[in-house]
mmCIF file of C-alpha atoms and ligand atoms in Angstrom:
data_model
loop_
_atom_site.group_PDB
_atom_site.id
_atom_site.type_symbol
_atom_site.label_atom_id
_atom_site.label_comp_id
_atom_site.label_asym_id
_atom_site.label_seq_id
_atom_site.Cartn_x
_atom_site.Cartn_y
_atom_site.Cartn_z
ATOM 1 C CA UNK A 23 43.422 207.708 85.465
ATOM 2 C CA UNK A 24 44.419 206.098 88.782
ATOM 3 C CA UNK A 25 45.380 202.744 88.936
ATOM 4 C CA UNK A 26 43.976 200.014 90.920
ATOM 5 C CA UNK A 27 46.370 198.653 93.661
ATOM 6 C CA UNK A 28 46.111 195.434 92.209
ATOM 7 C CA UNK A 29 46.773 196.221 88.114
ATOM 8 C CA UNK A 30 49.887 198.538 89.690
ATOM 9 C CA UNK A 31 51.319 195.311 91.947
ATOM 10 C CA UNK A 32 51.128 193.246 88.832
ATOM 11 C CA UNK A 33 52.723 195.938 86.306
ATOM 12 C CA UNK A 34 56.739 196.072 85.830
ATOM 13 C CA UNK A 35 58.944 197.808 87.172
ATOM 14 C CA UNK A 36 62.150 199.001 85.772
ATOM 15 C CA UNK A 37 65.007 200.369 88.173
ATOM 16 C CA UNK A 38 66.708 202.861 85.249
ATOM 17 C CA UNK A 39 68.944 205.880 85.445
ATOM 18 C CA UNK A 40 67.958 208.008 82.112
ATOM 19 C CA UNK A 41 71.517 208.329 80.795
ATOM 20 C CA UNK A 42 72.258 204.637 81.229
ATOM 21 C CA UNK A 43 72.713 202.872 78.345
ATOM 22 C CA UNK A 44 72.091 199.495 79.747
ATOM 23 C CA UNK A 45 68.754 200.870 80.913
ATOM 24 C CA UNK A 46 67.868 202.516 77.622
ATOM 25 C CA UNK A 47 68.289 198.629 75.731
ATOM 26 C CA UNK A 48 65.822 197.800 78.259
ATOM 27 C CA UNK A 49 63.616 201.101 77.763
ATOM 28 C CA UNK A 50 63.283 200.129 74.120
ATOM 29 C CA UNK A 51 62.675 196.989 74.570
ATOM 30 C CA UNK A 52 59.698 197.418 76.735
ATOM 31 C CA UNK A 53 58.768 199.999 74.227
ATOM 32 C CA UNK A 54 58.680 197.660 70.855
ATOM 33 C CA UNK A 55 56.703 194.878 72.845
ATOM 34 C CA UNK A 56 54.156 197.386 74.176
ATOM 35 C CA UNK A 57 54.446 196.504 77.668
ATOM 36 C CA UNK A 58 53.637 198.822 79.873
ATOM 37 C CA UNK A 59 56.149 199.450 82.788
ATOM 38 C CA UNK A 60 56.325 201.552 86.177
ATOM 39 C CA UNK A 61 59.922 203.823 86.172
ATOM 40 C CA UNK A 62 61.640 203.507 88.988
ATOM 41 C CA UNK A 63 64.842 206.291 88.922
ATOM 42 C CA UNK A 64 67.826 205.237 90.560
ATOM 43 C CA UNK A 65 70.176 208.418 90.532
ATOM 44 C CA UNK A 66 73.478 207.257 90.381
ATOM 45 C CA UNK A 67 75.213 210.283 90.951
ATOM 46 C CA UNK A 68 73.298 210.238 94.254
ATOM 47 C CA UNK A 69 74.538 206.789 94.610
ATOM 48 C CA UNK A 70 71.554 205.482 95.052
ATOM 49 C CA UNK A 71 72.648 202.076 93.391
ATOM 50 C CA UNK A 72 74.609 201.187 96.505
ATOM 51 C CA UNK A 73 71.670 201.552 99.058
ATOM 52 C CA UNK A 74 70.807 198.663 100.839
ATOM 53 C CA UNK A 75 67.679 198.574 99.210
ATOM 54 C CA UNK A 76 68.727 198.584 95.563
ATOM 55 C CA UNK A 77 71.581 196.217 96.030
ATOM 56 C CA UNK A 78 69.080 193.496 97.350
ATOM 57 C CA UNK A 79 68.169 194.150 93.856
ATOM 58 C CA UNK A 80 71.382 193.670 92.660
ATOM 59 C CA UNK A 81 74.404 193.122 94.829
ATOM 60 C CA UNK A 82 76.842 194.369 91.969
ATOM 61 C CA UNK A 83 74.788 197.735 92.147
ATOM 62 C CA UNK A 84 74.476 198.505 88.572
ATOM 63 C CA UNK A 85 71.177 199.745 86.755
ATOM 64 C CA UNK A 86 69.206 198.069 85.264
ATOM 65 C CA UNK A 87 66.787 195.582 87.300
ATOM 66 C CA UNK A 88 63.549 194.752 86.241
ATOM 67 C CA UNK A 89 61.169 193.237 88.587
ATOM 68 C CA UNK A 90 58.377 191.316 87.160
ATOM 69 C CA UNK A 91 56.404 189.763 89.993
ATOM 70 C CA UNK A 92 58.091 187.718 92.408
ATOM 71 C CA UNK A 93 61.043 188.043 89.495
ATOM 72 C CA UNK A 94 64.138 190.199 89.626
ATOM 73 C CA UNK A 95 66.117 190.116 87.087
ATOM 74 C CA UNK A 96 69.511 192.229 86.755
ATOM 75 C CA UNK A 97 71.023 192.372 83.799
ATOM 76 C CA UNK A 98 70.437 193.944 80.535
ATOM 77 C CA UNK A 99 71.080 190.916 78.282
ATOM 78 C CA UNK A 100 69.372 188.758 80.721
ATOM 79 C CA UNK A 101 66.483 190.972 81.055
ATOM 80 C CA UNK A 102 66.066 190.916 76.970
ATOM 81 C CA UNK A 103 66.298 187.161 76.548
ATOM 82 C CA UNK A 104 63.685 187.184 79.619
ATOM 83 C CA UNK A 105 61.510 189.477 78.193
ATOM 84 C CA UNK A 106 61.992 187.458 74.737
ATOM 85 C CA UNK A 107 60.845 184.355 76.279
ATOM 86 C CA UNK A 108 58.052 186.073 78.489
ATOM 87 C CA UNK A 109 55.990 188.738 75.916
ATOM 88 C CA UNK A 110 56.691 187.291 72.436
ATOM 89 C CA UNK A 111 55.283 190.123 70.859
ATOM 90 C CA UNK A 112 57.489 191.865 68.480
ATOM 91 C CA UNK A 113 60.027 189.358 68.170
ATOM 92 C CA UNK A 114 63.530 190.687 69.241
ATOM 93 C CA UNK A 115 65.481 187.703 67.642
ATOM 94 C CA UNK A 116 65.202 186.623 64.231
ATOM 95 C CA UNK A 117 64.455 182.694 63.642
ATOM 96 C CA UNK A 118 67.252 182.704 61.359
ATOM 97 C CA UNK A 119 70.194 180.939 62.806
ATOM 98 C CA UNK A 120 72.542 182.896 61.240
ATOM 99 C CA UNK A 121 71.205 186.236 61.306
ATOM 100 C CA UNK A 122 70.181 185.160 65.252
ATOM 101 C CA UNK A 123 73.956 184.562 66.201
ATOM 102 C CA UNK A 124 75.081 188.017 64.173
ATOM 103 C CA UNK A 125 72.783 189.634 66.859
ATOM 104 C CA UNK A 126 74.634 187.802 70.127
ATOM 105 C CA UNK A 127 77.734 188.988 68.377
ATOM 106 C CA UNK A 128 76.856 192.447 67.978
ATOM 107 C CA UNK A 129 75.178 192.505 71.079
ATOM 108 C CA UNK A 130 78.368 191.634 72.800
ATOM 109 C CA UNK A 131 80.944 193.691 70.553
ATOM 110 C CA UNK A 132 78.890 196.212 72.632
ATOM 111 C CA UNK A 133 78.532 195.000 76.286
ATOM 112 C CA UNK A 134 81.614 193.122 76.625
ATOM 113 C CA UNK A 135 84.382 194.576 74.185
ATOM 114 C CA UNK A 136 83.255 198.469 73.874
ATOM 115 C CA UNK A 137 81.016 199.174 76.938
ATOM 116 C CA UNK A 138 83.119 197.864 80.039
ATOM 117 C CA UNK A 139 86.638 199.608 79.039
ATOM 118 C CA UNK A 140 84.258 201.786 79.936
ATOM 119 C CA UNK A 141 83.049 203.823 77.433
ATOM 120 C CA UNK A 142 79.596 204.988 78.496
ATOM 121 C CA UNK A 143 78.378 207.803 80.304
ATOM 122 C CA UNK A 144 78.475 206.401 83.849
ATOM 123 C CA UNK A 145 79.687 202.751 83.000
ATOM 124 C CA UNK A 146 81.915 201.646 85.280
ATOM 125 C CA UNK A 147 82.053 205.389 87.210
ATOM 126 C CA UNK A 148 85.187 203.847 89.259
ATOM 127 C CA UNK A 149 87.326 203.470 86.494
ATOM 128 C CA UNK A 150 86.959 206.946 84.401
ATOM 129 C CA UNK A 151 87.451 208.310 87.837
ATOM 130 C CA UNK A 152 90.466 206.177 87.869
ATOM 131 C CA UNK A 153 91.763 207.208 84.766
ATOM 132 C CA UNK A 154 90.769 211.103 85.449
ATOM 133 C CA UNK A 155 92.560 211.032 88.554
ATOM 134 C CA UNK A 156 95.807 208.821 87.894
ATOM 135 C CA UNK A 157 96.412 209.359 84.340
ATOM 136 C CA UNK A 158 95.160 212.921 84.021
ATOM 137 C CA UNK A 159 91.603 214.220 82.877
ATOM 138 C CA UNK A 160 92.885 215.385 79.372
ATOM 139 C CA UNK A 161 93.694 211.776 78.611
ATOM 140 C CA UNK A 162 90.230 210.857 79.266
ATOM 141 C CA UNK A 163 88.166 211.408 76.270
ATOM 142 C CA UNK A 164 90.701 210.026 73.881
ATOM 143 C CA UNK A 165 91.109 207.006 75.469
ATOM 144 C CA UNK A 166 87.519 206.478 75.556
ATOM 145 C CA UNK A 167 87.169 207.289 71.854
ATOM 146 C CA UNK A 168 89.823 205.098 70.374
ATOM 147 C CA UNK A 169 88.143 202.262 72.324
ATOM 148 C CA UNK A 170 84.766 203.143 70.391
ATOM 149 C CA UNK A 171 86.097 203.146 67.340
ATOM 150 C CA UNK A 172 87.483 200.640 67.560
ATOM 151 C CA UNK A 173 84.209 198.416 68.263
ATOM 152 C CA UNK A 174 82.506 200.376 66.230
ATOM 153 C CA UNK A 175 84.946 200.117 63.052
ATOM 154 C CA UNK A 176 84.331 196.088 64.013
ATOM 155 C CA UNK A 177 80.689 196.296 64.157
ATOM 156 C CA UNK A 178 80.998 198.114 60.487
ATOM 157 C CA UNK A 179 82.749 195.018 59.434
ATOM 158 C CA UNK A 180 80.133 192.720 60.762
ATOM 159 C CA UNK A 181 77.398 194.380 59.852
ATOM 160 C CA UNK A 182 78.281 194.997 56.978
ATOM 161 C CA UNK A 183 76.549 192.349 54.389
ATOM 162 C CA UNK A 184 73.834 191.890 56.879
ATOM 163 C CA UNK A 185 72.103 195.425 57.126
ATOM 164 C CA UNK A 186 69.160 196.470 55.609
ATOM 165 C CA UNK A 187 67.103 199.173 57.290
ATOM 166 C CA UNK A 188 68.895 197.957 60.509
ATOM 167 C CA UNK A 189 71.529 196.231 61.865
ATOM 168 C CA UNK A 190 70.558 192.907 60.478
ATOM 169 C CA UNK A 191 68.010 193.289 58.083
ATOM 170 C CA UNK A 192 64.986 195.318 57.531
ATOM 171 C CA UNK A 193 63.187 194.263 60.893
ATOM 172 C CA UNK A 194 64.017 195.737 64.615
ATOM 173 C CA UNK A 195 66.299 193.261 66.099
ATOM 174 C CA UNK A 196 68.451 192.516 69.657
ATOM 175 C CA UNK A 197 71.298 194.175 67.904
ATOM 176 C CA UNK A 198 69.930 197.402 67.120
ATOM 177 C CA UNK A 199 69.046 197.572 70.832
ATOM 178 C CA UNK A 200 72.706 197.768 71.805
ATOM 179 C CA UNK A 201 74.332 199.152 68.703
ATOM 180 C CA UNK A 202 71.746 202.925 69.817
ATOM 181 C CA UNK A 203 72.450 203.703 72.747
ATOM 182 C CA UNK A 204 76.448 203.224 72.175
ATOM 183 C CA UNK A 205 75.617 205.301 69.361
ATOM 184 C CA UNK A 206 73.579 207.982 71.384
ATOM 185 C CA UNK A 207 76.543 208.221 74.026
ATOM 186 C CA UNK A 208 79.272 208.374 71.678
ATOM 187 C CA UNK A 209 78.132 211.492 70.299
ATOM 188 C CA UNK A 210 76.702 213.267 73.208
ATOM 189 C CA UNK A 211 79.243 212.566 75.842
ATOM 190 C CA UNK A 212 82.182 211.560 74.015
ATOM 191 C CA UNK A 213 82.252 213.764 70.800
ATOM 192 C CA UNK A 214 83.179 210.193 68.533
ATOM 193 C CA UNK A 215 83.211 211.475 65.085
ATOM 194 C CA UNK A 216 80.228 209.156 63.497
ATOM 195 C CA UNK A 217 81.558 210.222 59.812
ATOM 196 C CA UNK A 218 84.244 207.739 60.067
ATOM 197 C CA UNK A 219 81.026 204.803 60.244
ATOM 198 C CA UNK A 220 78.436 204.795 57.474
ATOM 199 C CA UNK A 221 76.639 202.149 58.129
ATOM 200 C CA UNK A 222 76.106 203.201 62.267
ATOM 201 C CA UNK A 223 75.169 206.868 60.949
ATOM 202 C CA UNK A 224 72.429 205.885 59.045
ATOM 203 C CA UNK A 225 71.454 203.104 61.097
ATOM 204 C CA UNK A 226 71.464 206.081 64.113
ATOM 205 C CA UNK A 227 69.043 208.037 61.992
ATOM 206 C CA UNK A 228 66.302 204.918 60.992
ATOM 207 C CA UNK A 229 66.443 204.600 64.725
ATOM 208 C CA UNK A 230 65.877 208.181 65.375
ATOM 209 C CA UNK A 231 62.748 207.675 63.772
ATOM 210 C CA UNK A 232 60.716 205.274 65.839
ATOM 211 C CA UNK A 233 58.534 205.968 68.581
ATOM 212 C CA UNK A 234 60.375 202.811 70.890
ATOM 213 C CA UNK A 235 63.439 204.909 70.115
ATOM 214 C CA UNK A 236 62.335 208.134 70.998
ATOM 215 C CA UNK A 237 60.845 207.562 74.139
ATOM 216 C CA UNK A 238 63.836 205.435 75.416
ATOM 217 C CA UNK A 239 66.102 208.163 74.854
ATOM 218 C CA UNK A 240 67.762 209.679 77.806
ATOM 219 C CA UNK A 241 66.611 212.558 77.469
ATOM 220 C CA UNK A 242 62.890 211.885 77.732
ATOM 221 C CA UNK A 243 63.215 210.144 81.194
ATOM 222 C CA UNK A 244 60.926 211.344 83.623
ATOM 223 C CA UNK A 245 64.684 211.926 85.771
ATOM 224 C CA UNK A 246 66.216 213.334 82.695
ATOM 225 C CA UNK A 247 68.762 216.438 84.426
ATOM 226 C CA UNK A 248 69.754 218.196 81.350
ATOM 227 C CA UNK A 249 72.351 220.201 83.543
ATOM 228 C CA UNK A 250 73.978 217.173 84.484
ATOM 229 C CA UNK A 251 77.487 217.283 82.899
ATOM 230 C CA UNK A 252 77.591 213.810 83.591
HETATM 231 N N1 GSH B 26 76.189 194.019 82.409
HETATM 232 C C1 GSH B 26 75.330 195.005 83.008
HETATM 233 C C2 GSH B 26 76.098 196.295 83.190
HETATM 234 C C3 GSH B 26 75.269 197.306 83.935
HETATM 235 C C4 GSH B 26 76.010 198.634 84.110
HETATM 236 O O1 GSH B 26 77.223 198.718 83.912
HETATM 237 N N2 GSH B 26 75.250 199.682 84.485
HETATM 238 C C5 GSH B 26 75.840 201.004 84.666
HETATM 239 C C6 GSH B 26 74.988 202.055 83.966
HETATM 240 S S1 GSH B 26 74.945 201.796 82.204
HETATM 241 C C7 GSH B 26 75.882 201.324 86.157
HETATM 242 O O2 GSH B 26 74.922 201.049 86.854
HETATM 243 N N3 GSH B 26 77.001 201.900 86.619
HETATM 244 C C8 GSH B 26 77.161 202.291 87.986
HETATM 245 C C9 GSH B 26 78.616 202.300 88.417
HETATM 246 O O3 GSH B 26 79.491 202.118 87.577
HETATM 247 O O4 GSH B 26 78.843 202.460 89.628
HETATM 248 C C10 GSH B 26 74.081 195.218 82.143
HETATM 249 O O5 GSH B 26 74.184 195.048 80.908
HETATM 250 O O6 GSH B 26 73.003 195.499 82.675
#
């Protein structure tokens, strides 16, 4: 059914690129509060991220932004404690203190020890060219999986008296949102062997069965490229 102009102007927007992992947080997100959102591809390997008209979005040019109105927000993290705040539906947080702070802290074990060394499909596309290119491409893949294991040995540790059906208990939570797609890339693109973590393998596979999940996957973007080899 076709939209009015006026329900479509006041309806989301989410500036994603499917195999981003910082836009698939979001993705999932949007998906467990039922909010309805229009998809906006940005194709990195185009470069579209460093038009002019994306980087008024956001001048660092990385996916994802989310406008919500007169909003624009850019920023994964910032987008979830926005959306948090905005739509309380489906809480994202726990009220537990404790259990709260676990999910900051796995939350970042992801964005700011694993993700930006980088270990992501397309995270940080200057410096895996960097490494391809100066160090030599055979050196790339290693590198990148001794940096997830790493985190994700940590995040085995952490989670480790905290898990129930998820990451920190038997409800959906913030950390689960990062912990996935880490997950989802480490196998796909980086061949991590998973047997090594427990915990994230069957965490991986609880995920792998709910609908927020599976449509925030990469590969069921509407700009999903299954030939990409990146
Ligand atoms: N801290 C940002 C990081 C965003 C980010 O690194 N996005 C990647 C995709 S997952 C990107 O746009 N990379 C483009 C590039 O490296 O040029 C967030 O969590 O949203």
């Amino acid at each position: 059914m076709a939209e009015s102009g006026e329900s479509n102007k006041n309806k989301l927007k989410l500036y994603s690129y499917w195999r981003s992992s910082c836009s698939q947080r979001v993705r999932i997100a949007l998906n467990l509060k039922g909010l309805e959102y229009e998809y906006i591809p940005v194709n990195l390997l185009k470069g579209e991220h460093l038009s002019p008209d994306f980087l008024k979005l956001n001048p660092l040019g990385y996916v994802p932004a989310l406008v919500d109105g007169e909003i624009v927000i850019s920023d994964s993290f910032a987008i979830l404690m926005y959306l948090e705040e905005k739509y309380p539906q489906h809480p994202l947080l726990p009220s537990d203190l404790q259990k709260k702070a676990l999910n900051y802290q796995a939350a970042n074990v992801v964005c700011s020890s694993i993700q930006p060394l980088p270990t992501q499909p397309l995270q940080n596309m200057a410096v895996l060219k960097y490494i391809n290119e100066k160090v030599g491409p055979d050196e790339v893949i290693p590198w990148v999986q001794s940096h997830i294991n790493k985190g994700f040995a940590a995040l085995e540790k952490l989670l480790k008296d905290s898990a129930g059906k998820y990451a920190t208990g038997d409800e959906v939570s913030m950390a689960d949102l990062f912990i996935e797609p880490q997950i989802h890339g480490a196998i796909k693109r980086f061949n991590v062997d998973m047997t090594q973590f427990p915990l994230l393998s069957r965490l991986h596979e609880a995920y792998s069965e709910l609908p927020a999940f599976q449509n925030a996957m990469p590969e069921n973007q509407p700009d999903a490229s299954p030939s990409s080899v990146t």
